[in-house]
Amino acid sequence: MLLHITALCHQFCVGHHEWQPILDSVCSMSRRKIHDDEDPPEIPDVMAFKQALKQFQKLVDNTTAQKRAERLGLYIKDDEEMDYDKFFAAVQDLFGPDVKAQDVKTFYRKISNNPDGRTEWCEIFGYYILEGDALASQLDEENMVFLVSRKQRITKAVKRRDVIKCMVKVPQLDFMVTASQKGTLTVFTSQMRILTTTTIPDSSWISGCDYLNQLKRVIAVTERTLIIWDYKSAGSPLDNCFIIKPMEHCLLCICSIQRPAETLMKDDVLLGDDGGFVNMFTLTSDDFGLKQTKSKKNKQIIVLDSKKFKNVRRKLHDDWVVKVKFIPALNCFGSCSYDSVHSLVLDDLKRLEDNIPVRDFSVPKGVNAFTYCGKANIIVTGGDDKILRLWHPNINTKPVGKLMGHLFSITEIVTNEKDQHIISLSTAKIFRVWDIQTLSLLQVFHDSQGGPKETQIFAMAFDNNHGILVTGSAVIDIYPLTRMIQDTKQVPQTHERNINVLAYNKTFHQVLTICAESVVKVWELESGQQIYQIEDAHGPNVELTCAGIDKNGFHLATGACDGCGVSMKSKSPFVSHLGTVKIWDFGSGQELKILPLAKESKDNEHWLMQMLYLKASGNRHVILVLEYSGLIKIVQCNEGDVYLSISWELPEAVSLALQDNPLIPLRLSPNAKKTNGFFPDVQLLPEKYSVKPENLPPRAEVKCFDVLKVEGYHLLATASANGAIIMWDFETATARHIFRAGHTIKAELLGINMLLFLHRSATTDR
């Protein structure tokens, strides 16, 4: 029977040449199956439908424009933001209640993932125009959930003839822990690079692993033992591992229980075994204190007796317990088994200590894997019957939904919380991605590169922080979400060359960037929009190296690495207007003042490394600058001055702090021609303060500095290439403290590149 949409296309396209291709391709559309007893909806009026299509096109244009702006970081959320709920309501207003939520959501996801992609109005009704032998939306890789073509593979994750048996994402530390069958434990960084690894000697096959949040260690289980690994300690497993044994039954799985932060130095873990028992094992820091007294002659891993640990256990299943998890959102644990009667148990931890009946779920042929989706409040189970079942946590009599499509046993299930997706894996290495809200299948892909040694995928985890699916077998495969790849493509390039300076204007919430080509740009922080830019700020081929913004946000100072030259066009008595320091109006980018180079300047002498605005009021500007030579100077300009000038230089300390005296007398050499108004007059030191030359610090260039002028403090801290840090007091013209690195530190490690004052205000509680 012909569908009503076909008749509507025929009526609408008559006399409308631009829509004729739609009619020509109707016979090639993918049709939804219509049952015989289903009445076709009433065909709407052609003119009304034409008007609705025009309104729908405007709706799509506005939505795609919003999505493009979001990807570029230019969109500011407001009441007119078009989310899915508003989009669905608008579509129903245009086309009536017969529009299916699943079709609208598929269309909305398509324009969200690829705002520039091709769309057709008929897709709202669940129809897609064919291009060749497959649907365009299915062929378009950018519309897929996972970009399989960008899969990354780590081939040296385990040794030869070994496989990954378990992997656990630790979100609070943003790393992943893996365990191989033959005893290799590895910690991967967020970029999936190996942070540290160890191999447990003479261990049985490992079946599971997890991370102990309080004890900060990795735990793994073998058939009859528990392995505790201090991954932060250097050395061999003989130095940083414990083994707890024997266990009564063969351990098959493990999960760490996330406790509140108040329970310090104590961790509880859940263990599942082949006897159908679920164990709650307690570990404390006192249990591992003997490791420090271990004799160096003892070349064996310390073995602890399992009977000395608190262990609460209860038989909950009549078959092997293959998975056990703790769900913080529900404050309960879950365990699954091959048992067809007690397939899944979901209850409070207190049930392990009593005999009260537990809440169990029955599934034919048992449950191999389960996961929890927090936003939807749904438990998803899968097993040998190849069906994914969705359960409400408090209703164990009947599932609220089923997802069918797998042709082989389901072995792993993970959740993508942000997108509300379920990813399931079968023994045939077929991945299926489901939308948990619409119960629709979004993508199917498989591992086609696996060789004979990679016949099975044993572990799977989804990293919600970075949007990647990670699987473990003889190798580790990483599948990125398509939107994550697209987001990286959409990031605009701020500069063509490397960025030398990045500063923030707190007053106007704007960001200043300067690249190696001396291009100055100012951006709006919220929208990312560029306000203005200045090219060749200090002249052609002059590289800007530092900048400073005054606290009021109205003025900007820039410093550069200049050569020495004479400007023939300048009417100034000074040489070259390619000055080392310039002052600008931050709002307009207009140049205000300049510090020209001196005639006696040498190479690198005017290479400025750091600058800080001390004061900017009216026509008076005071800037603290650090030159490459290590000299700290004050660059100043008073009212009526045409150019900036140097008014003060920080001298060296004449003596070190006496052991019992925190104040160190100094000798300053201010420029007598100009008063700066910031520092007191300083007299020469009395002879009684003379110090032997051997007590003086070795001369070294200052590499960085920082100033603290708050709550009565006027301090300047400087750090040198030899690792010495001196804190100067402006008011008393003294050095309050001196820190010198110890002799045990290597010379190449002494240099300090950055210095920062950390202080608390008087009203701060901490």
mmCIF file of C-alpha atoms in Angstrom, residues 390-731:
data_model
loop_
_atom_site.group_PDB
_atom_site.id
_atom_site.type_symbol
_atom_site.label_atom_id
_atom_site.label_comp_id
_atom_site.label_asym_id
_atom_site.label_seq_id
_atom_site.Cartn_x
_atom_site.Cartn_y
_atom_site.Cartn_z
ATOM 1 C CA LEU A 390 16.613 -2.325 30.641
ATOM 2 C CA TRP A 391 15.490 -2.425 34.270
ATOM 3 C CA HIS A 392 14.324 0.141 36.758
ATOM 4 C CA PRO A 393 16.511 -0.363 39.857
ATOM 5 C CA ASN A 394 13.465 -0.873 42.095
ATOM 6 C CA ILE A 395 11.413 -3.065 39.755
ATOM 7 C CA ASN A 396 12.804 -6.574 39.333
ATOM 8 C CA THR A 397 9.695 -8.320 38.001
ATOM 9 C CA LYS A 398 9.829 -7.146 34.390
ATOM 10 C CA PRO A 399 12.256 -5.080 32.297
ATOM 11 C CA VAL A 400 11.094 -1.681 31.081
ATOM 12 C CA GLY A 401 12.597 -2.272 27.646
ATOM 13 C CA LYS A 402 14.586 -4.632 25.444
ATOM 14 C CA LEU A 403 17.238 -4.037 22.792
ATOM 15 C CA MET A 404 17.684 -6.841 20.272
ATOM 16 C CA GLY A 405 20.163 -7.160 17.440
ATOM 17 C CA HIS A 406 23.199 -9.052 18.684
ATOM 18 C CA LEU A 407 23.720 -12.441 17.074
ATOM 19 C CA PHE A 408 26.281 -13.648 19.621
ATOM 20 C CA SER A 409 26.602 -13.637 23.393
ATOM 21 C CA ILE A 410 27.018 -10.204 24.988
ATOM 22 C CA THR A 411 30.213 -9.936 27.030
ATOM 23 C CA GLU A 412 30.610 -6.239 27.957
ATOM 24 C CA ILE A 413 28.375 -3.173 28.380
ATOM 25 C CA VAL A 414 29.459 0.414 29.121
ATOM 26 C CA THR A 415 27.641 3.751 29.385
ATOM 27 C CA ASN A 416 28.246 7.115 27.727
ATOM 28 C CA GLU A 417 26.535 9.293 30.335
ATOM 29 C CA LYS A 418 26.749 12.609 28.499
ATOM 30 C CA ASP A 419 25.116 11.380 25.288
ATOM 31 C CA GLN A 420 22.884 8.785 26.994
ATOM 32 C CA HIS A 421 24.332 5.969 24.904
ATOM 33 C CA ILE A 422 24.861 2.289 25.709
ATOM 34 C CA ILE A 423 27.748 0.471 24.006
ATOM 35 C CA SER A 424 27.507 -3.313 23.982
ATOM 36 C CA LEU A 425 30.061 -5.889 22.801
ATOM 37 C CA SER A 426 29.537 -9.484 21.699
ATOM 38 C CA THR A 427 31.915 -12.428 21.461
ATOM 39 C CA ALA A 428 32.135 -11.812 17.694
ATOM 40 C CA LYS A 429 33.768 -8.429 18.442
ATOM 41 C CA ILE A 430 30.678 -6.605 17.175
ATOM 42 C CA PHE A 431 30.005 -3.246 18.836
ATOM 43 C CA ARG A 432 26.516 -1.800 18.938
ATOM 44 C CA VAL A 433 25.706 1.745 20.066
ATOM 45 C CA TRP A 434 22.187 2.386 21.389
ATOM 46 C CA ASP A 435 20.252 5.496 22.355
ATOM 47 C CA ILE A 436 18.844 4.762 25.787
ATOM 48 C CA GLN A 437 16.121 7.412 25.486
ATOM 49 C CA THR A 438 14.632 6.320 22.160
ATOM 50 C CA LEU A 439 15.768 2.654 22.383
ATOM 51 C CA SER A 440 17.159 2.984 18.858
ATOM 52 C CA LEU A 441 20.310 1.531 17.308
ATOM 53 C CA LEU A 442 22.731 4.279 16.305
ATOM 54 C CA GLN A 443 25.810 2.460 14.995
ATOM 55 C CA VAL A 444 27.261 -1.000 14.428
ATOM 56 C CA PHE A 445 30.960 -1.593 13.895
ATOM 57 C CA HIS A 446 33.411 -4.410 14.468
ATOM 58 C CA ASP A 447 37.116 -4.981 14.980
ATOM 59 C CA SER A 448 38.164 -6.024 11.474
ATOM 60 C CA GLN A 449 41.934 -5.814 12.037
ATOM 61 C CA GLY A 450 42.187 -8.532 14.629
ATOM 62 C CA GLY A 451 44.524 -11.420 13.880
ATOM 63 C CA PRO A 452 44.570 -14.960 15.284
ATOM 64 C CA LYS A 453 46.095 -13.742 18.554
ATOM 65 C CA GLU A 454 43.347 -11.177 19.021
ATOM 66 C CA THR A 455 40.372 -13.520 18.778
ATOM 67 C CA GLN A 456 38.574 -12.042 21.777
ATOM 68 C CA ILE A 457 38.166 -8.688 23.491
ATOM 69 C CA PHE A 458 38.261 -9.265 27.236
ATOM 70 C CA ALA A 459 37.825 -5.730 28.599
ATOM 71 C CA MET A 460 36.074 -2.518 27.589
ATOM 72 C CA ALA A 461 35.782 0.900 29.257
ATOM 73 C CA PHE A 462 34.359 4.267 28.220
ATOM 74 C CA ASP A 463 36.255 7.412 29.209
ATOM 75 C CA ASN A 464 33.587 10.062 29.807
ATOM 76 C CA ASN A 465 36.255 12.721 30.411
ATOM 77 C CA HIS A 466 37.746 12.469 26.921
ATOM 78 C CA GLY A 467 34.972 10.806 24.889
ATOM 79 C CA ILE A 468 36.817 7.630 23.900
ATOM 80 C CA LEU A 469 35.977 3.930 23.961
ATOM 81 C CA VAL A 470 38.913 1.755 25.050
ATOM 82 C CA THR A 471 39.077 -2.010 24.525
ATOM 83 C CA GLY A 472 41.655 -4.535 25.670
ATOM 84 C CA SER A 473 42.812 -7.795 24.096
ATOM 85 C CA ALA A 474 46.350 -8.561 22.943
ATOM 86 C CA VAL A 475 46.377 -4.852 22.054
ATOM 87 C CA ILE A 476 44.559 -1.752 23.254
ATOM 88 C CA ASP A 477 42.228 -0.051 20.768
ATOM 89 C CA ILE A 478 40.907 3.490 21.242
ATOM 90 C CA TYR A 479 37.771 4.617 19.394
ATOM 91 C CA PRO A 480 37.079 8.394 19.571
ATOM 92 C CA LEU A 481 33.626 9.929 19.465
ATOM 93 C CA THR A 482 32.993 11.692 16.176
ATOM 94 C CA ARG A 483 32.016 14.910 17.920
ATOM 95 C CA MET A 484 35.346 14.943 19.773
ATOM 96 C CA ILE A 485 37.259 14.802 16.479
ATOM 97 C CA GLN A 486 35.001 17.442 14.936
ATOM 98 C CA ASP A 487 35.462 19.729 17.931
ATOM 99 C CA THR A 488 39.241 19.626 17.492
ATOM 100 C CA LYS A 489 38.794 20.508 13.823
ATOM 101 C CA GLN A 490 36.646 23.503 14.685
ATOM 102 C CA VAL A 491 39.107 25.099 17.126
ATOM 103 C CA PRO A 492 40.240 28.351 15.482
ATOM 104 C CA GLN A 493 43.923 29.189 15.180
ATOM 105 C CA THR A 494 44.729 32.257 17.249
ATOM 106 C CA HIS A 495 48.131 33.050 15.676
ATOM 107 C CA GLU A 496 50.274 31.759 12.846
ATOM 108 C CA ARG A 497 53.401 31.628 15.035
ATOM 109 C CA ASN A 498 54.067 30.468 18.570
ATOM 110 C CA ILE A 499 52.527 32.588 21.347
ATOM 111 C CA ASN A 500 55.014 34.472 23.537
ATOM 112 C CA VAL A 501 52.619 36.346 25.824
ATOM 113 C CA LEU A 502 49.231 35.530 27.312
ATOM 114 C CA ALA A 503 47.647 38.052 29.703
ATOM 115 C CA TYR A 504 44.186 38.605 31.178
ATOM 116 C CA ASN A 505 42.443 41.943 31.710
ATOM 117 C CA LYS A 506 40.313 41.380 34.814
ATOM 118 C CA THR A 507 38.449 44.668 34.450
ATOM 119 C CA PHE A 508 37.103 44.115 30.940
ATOM 120 C CA HIS A 509 37.275 40.270 30.889
ATOM 121 C CA GLN A 510 39.473 40.282 27.816
ATOM 122 C CA VAL A 511 42.514 38.225 26.847
ATOM 123 C CA LEU A 512 45.723 39.551 25.294
ATOM 124 C CA THR A 513 47.893 37.326 23.091
ATOM 125 C CA ILE A 514 51.194 38.174 21.384
ATOM 126 C CA CYS A 515 52.976 35.871 18.960
ATOM 127 C CA ALA A 516 56.605 35.666 17.854
ATOM 128 C CA GLU A 517 55.806 37.796 14.788
ATOM 129 C CA SER A 518 54.848 40.670 17.118
ATOM 130 C CA VAL A 519 51.154 40.501 16.295
ATOM 131 C CA VAL A 520 49.150 41.734 19.293
ATOM 132 C CA LYS A 521 45.536 40.547 19.531
ATOM 133 C CA VAL A 522 42.811 41.264 22.080
ATOM 134 C CA TRP A 523 39.882 38.855 22.522
ATOM 135 C CA GLU A 524 36.587 38.720 24.402
ATOM 136 C CA LEU A 525 36.884 35.948 26.966
ATOM 137 C CA GLU A 526 33.240 34.873 26.921
ATOM 138 C CA SER A 527 32.615 34.792 23.171
ATOM 139 C CA GLY A 528 36.148 34.333 21.809
ATOM 140 C CA GLN A 529 35.585 37.241 19.401
ATOM 141 C CA GLN A 530 38.649 39.233 18.357
ATOM 142 C CA ILE A 531 38.422 42.923 19.307
ATOM 143 C CA TYR A 532 41.464 44.286 17.460
ATOM 144 C CA GLN A 533 45.032 43.472 16.506
ATOM 145 C CA ILE A 534 48.311 45.389 16.148
ATOM 146 C CA GLU A 535 50.906 44.214 13.619
ATOM 147 C CA ASP A 536 54.623 45.019 13.967
ATOM 148 C CA ALA A 537 53.927 46.622 17.325
ATOM 149 C CA HIS A 538 57.599 47.545 17.870
ATOM 150 C CA GLY A 539 58.540 47.724 14.231
ATOM 151 C CA PRO A 540 59.443 45.203 11.507
ATOM 152 C CA ASN A 541 61.388 42.098 12.591
ATOM 153 C CA VAL A 542 61.224 43.037 16.288
ATOM 154 C CA GLU A 543 59.969 40.225 18.516
ATOM 155 C CA LEU A 544 57.738 41.074 21.484
ATOM 156 C CA THR A 545 58.720 39.041 24.542
ATOM 157 C CA CYS A 546 56.603 40.340 27.443
ATOM 158 C CA ALA A 547 53.632 42.505 28.365
ATOM 159 C CA GLY A 548 51.827 43.902 31.400
ATOM 160 C CA ILE A 549 48.347 45.319 32.056
ATOM 161 C CA ASP A 550 47.677 47.866 34.774
ATOM 162 C CA LYS A 551 45.221 46.863 37.500
ATOM 163 C CA ASN A 552 42.554 49.256 36.211
ATOM 164 C CA GLY A 553 42.712 47.645 32.779
ATOM 165 C CA PHE A 554 43.120 50.879 30.788
ATOM 166 C CA HIS A 555 46.806 50.651 29.821
ATOM 167 C CA LEU A 556 49.063 48.030 28.285
ATOM 168 C CA ALA A 557 52.866 47.905 28.329
ATOM 169 C CA THR A 558 54.854 45.764 25.895
ATOM 170 C CA GLY A 559 58.529 44.821 25.870
ATOM 171 C CA ALA A 560 60.652 43.462 23.068
ATOM 172 C CA CYS A 561 64.014 42.021 22.067
ATOM 173 C CA ASP A 562 65.474 44.896 20.041
ATOM 174 C CA GLY A 563 68.616 45.457 18.042
ATOM 175 C CA CYS A 564 70.331 48.819 18.053
ATOM 176 C CA GLY A 565 69.748 51.181 15.200
ATOM 177 C CA VAL A 566 69.233 54.833 14.352
ATOM 178 C CA SER A 567 65.926 56.171 13.141
ATOM 179 C CA MET A 568 66.565 58.855 10.512
ATOM 180 C CA LYS A 569 62.938 59.978 10.479
ATOM 181 C CA SER A 570 62.795 60.643 14.201
ATOM 182 C CA LYS A 571 62.885 64.227 15.486
ATOM 183 C CA SER A 572 63.708 62.937 18.978
ATOM 184 C CA PRO A 573 67.197 63.396 20.418
ATOM 185 C CA PHE A 574 67.158 59.679 21.130
ATOM 186 C CA VAL A 575 68.081 56.968 18.681
ATOM 187 C CA SER A 576 65.754 54.381 17.125
ATOM 188 C CA HIS A 577 62.047 54.576 17.846
ATOM 189 C CA LEU A 578 62.024 50.783 17.879
ATOM 190 C CA GLY A 579 61.856 51.133 21.644
ATOM 191 C CA THR A 580 62.266 48.299 24.091
ATOM 192 C CA VAL A 581 59.168 49.435 26.044
ATOM 193 C CA LYS A 582 55.919 50.912 24.743
ATOM 194 C CA ILE A 583 52.692 51.931 26.463
ATOM 195 C CA TRP A 584 49.336 51.562 24.716
ATOM 196 C CA ASP A 585 45.722 52.439 25.360
ATOM 197 C CA PHE A 586 44.230 48.986 25.984
ATOM 198 C CA GLY A 587 40.757 49.877 24.734
ATOM 199 C CA SER A 588 41.770 51.306 21.360
ATOM 200 C CA GLY A 589 45.276 49.933 20.781
ATOM 201 C CA GLN A 590 46.717 53.438 20.328
ATOM 202 C CA GLU A 591 50.398 53.967 21.156
ATOM 203 C CA LEU A 592 50.956 56.450 24.017
ATOM 204 C CA LYS A 593 54.605 56.383 25.191
ATOM 205 C CA ILE A 594 57.906 54.843 24.149
ATOM 206 C CA LEU A 595 61.288 54.061 25.726
ATOM 207 C CA PRO A 596 63.921 54.388 22.941
ATOM 208 C CA LEU A 597 67.162 52.447 22.983
ATOM 209 C CA ALA A 598 70.236 54.069 24.459
ATOM 210 C CA LYS A 599 73.323 54.727 22.347
ATOM 211 C CA GLU A 600 75.457 52.477 24.506
ATOM 212 C CA SER A 601 73.094 49.515 24.270
ATOM 213 C CA LYS A 602 74.688 46.170 23.510
ATOM 214 C CA ASP A 603 73.428 42.932 22.075
ATOM 215 C CA ASN A 604 70.787 41.278 24.305
ATOM 216 C CA GLU A 605 71.024 44.144 26.824
ATOM 217 C CA HIS A 606 67.511 45.302 25.966
ATOM 218 C CA TRP A 607 65.993 41.889 25.623
ATOM 219 C CA LEU A 608 63.153 42.231 28.141
ATOM 220 C CA MET A 609 62.033 39.002 29.798
ATOM 221 C CA GLN A 610 59.305 40.177 32.171
ATOM 222 C CA MET A 611 57.409 43.332 33.086
ATOM 223 C CA LEU A 612 54.841 44.403 35.653
ATOM 224 C CA TYR A 613 52.711 47.539 35.855
ATOM 225 C CA LEU A 614 53.215 49.224 39.249
ATOM 226 C CA LYS A 615 51.099 52.312 38.660
ATOM 227 C CA ALA A 616 49.100 54.021 35.948
ATOM 228 C CA SER A 617 47.262 57.218 36.858
ATOM 229 C CA GLY A 618 46.660 60.047 34.443
ATOM 230 C CA ASN A 619 49.904 60.710 32.582
ATOM 231 C CA ARG A 620 52.080 58.927 35.137
ATOM 232 C CA HIS A 621 53.228 55.385 34.422
ATOM 233 C CA VAL A 622 55.600 53.209 36.442
ATOM 234 C CA ILE A 623 56.632 49.800 35.135
ATOM 235 C CA LEU A 624 58.983 47.231 36.659
ATOM 236 C CA VAL A 625 60.991 45.382 33.968
ATOM 237 C CA LEU A 626 63.530 42.552 33.940
ATOM 238 C CA GLU A 627 66.246 42.551 31.281
ATOM 239 C CA TYR A 628 68.036 39.544 29.862
ATOM 240 C CA SER A 629 71.170 40.732 31.653
ATOM 241 C CA GLY A 630 69.439 40.082 34.965
ATOM 242 C CA LEU A 631 68.934 43.738 35.906
ATOM 243 C CA ILE A 632 65.586 44.852 37.297
ATOM 244 C CA LYS A 633 64.715 48.447 36.431
ATOM 245 C CA ILE A 634 61.865 50.874 36.869
ATOM 246 C CA VAL A 635 60.682 52.507 33.657
ATOM 247 C CA GLN A 636 58.817 55.700 34.441
ATOM 248 C CA CYS A 637 57.024 58.587 32.779
ATOM 249 C CA ASN A 638 55.630 61.611 34.599
ATOM 250 C CA GLU A 639 53.229 64.251 33.349
ATOM 251 C CA GLY A 640 54.794 66.325 30.600
ATOM 252 C CA ASP A 641 57.408 63.713 29.657
ATOM 253 C CA VAL A 642 57.464 62.787 25.997
ATOM 254 C CA TYR A 643 59.391 59.553 26.440
ATOM 255 C CA LEU A 644 59.734 56.871 29.062
ATOM 256 C CA SER A 645 62.971 56.742 31.014
ATOM 257 C CA ILE A 646 64.748 54.485 33.513
ATOM 258 C CA SER A 647 64.588 55.899 37.044
ATOM 259 C CA TRP A 648 65.863 53.100 39.276
ATOM 260 C CA GLU A 649 67.838 49.829 39.221
ATOM 261 C CA LEU A 650 67.737 47.087 41.801
ATOM 262 C CA PRO A 651 71.254 46.547 43.278
ATOM 263 C CA GLU A 652 72.831 43.420 44.598
ATOM 264 C CA ALA A 653 72.694 42.490 48.242
ATOM 265 C CA VAL A 654 75.793 43.706 50.107
ATOM 266 C CA SER A 655 75.439 41.119 52.826
ATOM 267 C CA LEU A 656 73.523 37.988 53.561
ATOM 268 C CA ALA A 657 71.062 37.559 56.373
ATOM 269 C CA LEU A 658 72.709 36.830 59.649
ATOM 270 C CA GLN A 659 71.423 33.580 61.087
ATOM 271 C CA ASP A 660 69.558 35.332 63.894
ATOM 272 C CA ASN A 661 68.553 38.455 61.996
ATOM 273 C CA PRO A 662 65.820 38.243 59.290
ATOM 274 C CA LEU A 663 66.544 41.787 57.994
ATOM 275 C CA ILE A 664 69.423 42.383 55.615
ATOM 276 C CA PRO A 665 70.798 45.919 55.083
ATOM 277 C CA LEU A 666 71.071 46.893 51.413
ATOM 278 C CA ARG A 667 72.639 49.658 49.415
ATOM 279 C CA LEU A 668 70.476 51.113 46.667
ATOM 280 C CA SER A 669 71.693 53.277 43.814
ATOM 281 C CA PRO A 670 68.720 55.385 42.690
ATOM 282 C CA ASN A 671 68.957 57.727 39.751
ATOM 283 C CA ALA A 672 69.468 61.165 41.333
ATOM 284 C CA LYS A 673 68.002 62.937 38.305
ATOM 285 C CA LYS A 674 64.480 61.679 38.866
ATOM 286 C CA THR A 675 62.392 60.819 41.911
ATOM 287 C CA ASN A 676 60.198 57.806 41.531
ATOM 288 C CA GLY A 677 58.089 58.197 44.658
ATOM 289 C CA PHE A 678 58.066 54.479 45.363
ATOM 290 C CA PHE A 679 61.241 53.824 47.324
ATOM 291 C CA PRO A 680 62.796 55.673 50.288
ATOM 292 C CA ASP A 681 66.175 57.349 50.245
ATOM 293 C CA VAL A 682 68.824 54.870 51.275
ATOM 294 C CA GLN A 683 72.110 55.716 53.005
ATOM 295 C CA LEU A 684 75.367 53.859 52.608
ATOM 296 C CA LEU A 685 75.851 50.959 54.991
ATOM 297 C CA PRO A 686 77.831 51.500 58.182
ATOM 298 C CA GLU A 687 81.157 49.741 58.373
ATOM 299 C CA LYS A 688 79.952 47.479 61.180
ATOM 300 C CA TYR A 689 77.875 45.583 58.666
ATOM 301 C CA SER A 690 80.870 44.572 56.602
ATOM 302 C CA VAL A 691 80.713 40.907 55.659
ATOM 303 C CA LYS A 692 83.462 38.650 54.453
ATOM 304 C CA PRO A 693 83.472 38.052 50.708
ATOM 305 C CA GLU A 694 83.039 34.317 51.132
ATOM 306 C CA ASN A 695 79.603 34.908 52.672
ATOM 307 C CA LEU A 696 78.325 36.786 49.641
ATOM 308 C CA PRO A 697 76.157 34.855 47.182
ATOM 309 C CA PRO A 698 77.734 34.150 43.823
ATOM 310 C CA ARG A 699 76.727 36.604 41.139
ATOM 311 C CA ALA A 700 73.957 35.233 38.952
ATOM 312 C CA GLU A 701 71.410 36.822 36.644
ATOM 313 C CA VAL A 702 67.862 37.303 37.873
ATOM 314 C CA LYS A 703 65.561 35.125 35.786
ATOM 315 C CA CYS A 704 62.131 36.147 37.097
ATOM 316 C CA PHE A 705 60.373 38.188 39.767
ATOM 317 C CA ASP A 706 57.002 38.899 41.335
ATOM 318 C CA VAL A 707 55.575 41.777 43.375
ATOM 319 C CA LEU A 708 53.149 41.717 46.290
ATOM 320 C CA LYS A 709 51.489 45.029 47.175
ATOM 321 C CA VAL A 710 48.473 44.177 49.314
ATOM 322 C CA GLU A 711 47.297 44.641 52.889
ATOM 323 C CA GLY A 712 50.312 46.681 53.925
ATOM 324 C CA TYR A 713 52.894 44.432 52.276
ATOM 325 C CA HIS A 714 55.292 45.867 49.687
ATOM 326 C CA LEU A 715 57.462 42.926 48.710
ATOM 327 C CA LEU A 716 59.537 42.025 45.669
ATOM 328 C CA ALA A 717 60.786 38.465 45.178
ATOM 329 C CA THR A 718 63.563 37.680 42.699
ATOM 330 C CA ALA A 719 64.899 34.319 41.545
ATOM 331 C CA SER A 720 68.325 33.754 40.010
ATOM 332 C CA ALA A 721 69.906 31.226 37.720
ATOM 333 C CA ASN A 722 71.772 29.665 40.655
ATOM 334 C CA GLY A 723 68.512 28.840 42.442
ATOM 335 C CA ALA A 724 68.673 31.690 44.986
ATOM 336 C CA ILE A 725 65.412 33.448 45.890
ATOM 337 C CA ILE A 726 65.543 36.861 47.604
ATOM 338 C CA MET A 727 62.541 38.628 49.080
ATOM 339 C CA TRP A 728 62.985 42.422 49.175
ATOM 340 C CA ASP A 729 61.023 44.899 51.271
ATOM 341 C CA PHE A 730 60.388 48.198 49.482
ATOM 342 C CA GLU A 731 59.531 50.224 52.570
#
